[in-house]
Amino acid sequence: WEPEGPNLTAHPSDRVFALRDGEWVDLPPMPQARAAGAAVTIGDKIYVFGGQADNQLVAPTDVFDGTSWTTVADLPTPREHLAATTDGTYAYVIGGR
């Protein structure tokens, strides 16, 4: 319990757990900090959708190709606490608030 309330600050992700080596590896930070977003992997890229940062909904979609991040199209309706899945060709972003 914190008297001033919980710390809800979102931080950009900048580490990955390397399963092969069993250790955390530094990455370039995400362009947009976010919490309560969703992600899918299509091919060799990770797509991250939605979420919130600093009490604001996050619209941009960020894509990681294993080396760097790129920001692509905004969600038509920004949201947090959403789900995402893929059929290998399309990403489906579902629900949220």
Short mmCIF file of C-alpha atoms in Angstrom, two decimals:
data_model
loop_
_atom_site.label_atom_id
_atom_site.label_comp_id
_atom_site.label_asym_id
_atom_site.label_seq_id
_atom_site.Cartn_x
_atom_site.Cartn_y
_atom_site.Cartn_z
CA TRP A 1 0.00 0.00 0.00
CA GLU A 2 1.25 3.45 -0.89
CA PRO A 3 -0.36 6.52 0.78
CA GLU A 4 -0.32 8.50 -2.47
CA GLY A 5 -1.67 5.55 -4.45
CA PRO A 6 0.09 3.01 -6.66
CA ASN A 7 2.82 4.08 -9.07
CA LEU A 8 1.21 3.60 -12.50
CA THR A 9 4.10 4.94 -14.57
CA ALA A 10 4.64 2.95 -17.79
CA HIS A 11 8.20 2.32 -18.95
CA PRO A 12 9.41 1.50 -22.47
CA SER A 13 10.55 -2.10 -22.78
CA ASP A 14 14.28 -2.36 -23.39
CA ARG A 15 15.23 -5.93 -22.41
CA VAL A 16 14.48 -9.42 -23.66
CA PHE A 17 15.03 -12.77 -21.97
CA ALA A 18 17.21 -14.89 -24.27
CA LEU A 19 15.92 -18.44 -23.80
CA ARG A 20 19.00 -20.02 -25.37
CA ASP A 21 21.42 -18.30 -22.97
CA GLY A 22 19.11 -17.89 -19.97
CA GLU A 23 19.91 -14.22 -19.49
CA TRP A 24 18.44 -10.77 -20.04
CA VAL A 25 19.76 -8.88 -23.08
CA ASP A 26 19.54 -5.12 -23.70
CA LEU A 27 17.49 -3.90 -26.66
CA PRO A 28 16.70 -0.50 -28.12
CA PRO A 29 13.85 0.98 -26.03
CA MET A 30 10.33 0.98 -27.45
CA PRO A 31 9.34 4.32 -29.02
CA GLN A 32 6.31 4.56 -26.71
CA ALA A 33 6.10 3.48 -23.08
CA ARG A 34 2.90 1.54 -22.45
CA ALA A 35 1.11 -0.68 -19.97
CA ALA A 36 -1.91 -2.94 -20.57
CA GLY A 37 -1.24 -3.29 -24.31
CA ALA A 38 -1.18 -6.44 -26.45
CA ALA A 39 1.37 -8.02 -28.78
CA VAL A 40 1.58 -10.65 -31.50
CA THR A 41 4.41 -12.15 -33.52
CA ILE A 42 4.05 -12.41 -37.30
CA GLY A 43 7.04 -13.85 -39.10
CA ASP A 44 10.13 -12.37 -37.51
CA LYS A 45 8.43 -9.22 -36.19
CA ILE A 46 6.67 -8.33 -32.94
CA TYR A 47 3.68 -5.98 -33.20
CA VAL A 48 2.64 -4.08 -30.06
CA PHE A 49 -0.81 -2.46 -29.90
CA GLY A 50 -2.57 -0.04 -27.59
CA GLY A 51 -2.15 0.32 -23.86
CA GLN A 52 -1.83 3.39 -21.71
CA ALA A 53 0.95 5.68 -20.55
CA ASP A 54 0.68 8.61 -18.15
CA ASN A 55 -3.12 8.16 -17.94
CA GLN A 56 -3.45 8.51 -21.72
CA LEU A 57 -4.44 5.81 -24.19
CA VAL A 58 -1.67 4.85 -26.64
CA ALA A 59 -2.66 4.88 -30.33
CA PRO A 60 0.59 4.07 -32.23
CA THR A 61 1.44 0.50 -33.18
CA ASP A 62 5.14 -0.29 -32.70
CA VAL A 63 6.92 -3.07 -34.62
CA PHE A 64 10.21 -4.71 -33.57
CA ASP A 65 12.22 -6.54 -36.23
CA GLY A 66 14.89 -7.98 -33.92
CA THR A 67 17.13 -4.95 -34.30
CA SER A 68 15.05 -1.78 -34.21
CA TRP A 69 11.57 -0.43 -33.56
CA THR A 70 9.34 1.24 -36.16
CA THR A 71 6.11 3.07 -35.44
CA VAL A 72 3.35 2.27 -37.94
CA ALA A 73 -0.39 2.99 -38.16
CA ASP A 74 -2.37 4.20 -35.15
CA LEU A 75 -5.20 2.07 -33.80
CA PRO A 76 -8.48 3.51 -35.16
CA THR A 77 -9.74 3.63 -31.56
CA PRO A 78 -6.95 3.69 -28.95
CA ARG A 79 -7.60 1.31 -26.03
CA GLU A 80 -6.00 -0.52 -23.15
CA HIS A 81 -6.53 -3.98 -21.63
CA LEU A 82 -7.10 -5.39 -25.12
CA ALA A 83 -6.29 -8.77 -26.62
CA ALA A 84 -4.53 -9.59 -29.86
CA THR A 85 -4.08 -12.73 -31.91
CA THR A 86 -2.87 -13.59 -35.39
CA ASP A 87 -3.50 -16.12 -38.14
CA GLY A 88 0.04 -15.56 -39.43
CA THR A 89 -1.02 -12.95 -41.97
CA TYR A 90 -3.31 -10.58 -40.07
CA ALA A 91 -3.26 -9.27 -36.50
CA TYR A 92 -6.66 -9.17 -34.81
CA VAL A 93 -7.02 -6.61 -32.01
CA ILE A 94 -10.02 -7.38 -29.83
CA GLY A 95 -11.87 -5.76 -26.95
CA GLY A 96 -10.29 -3.43 -24.45
CA ARG A 97 -11.51 -0.23 -22.97
#
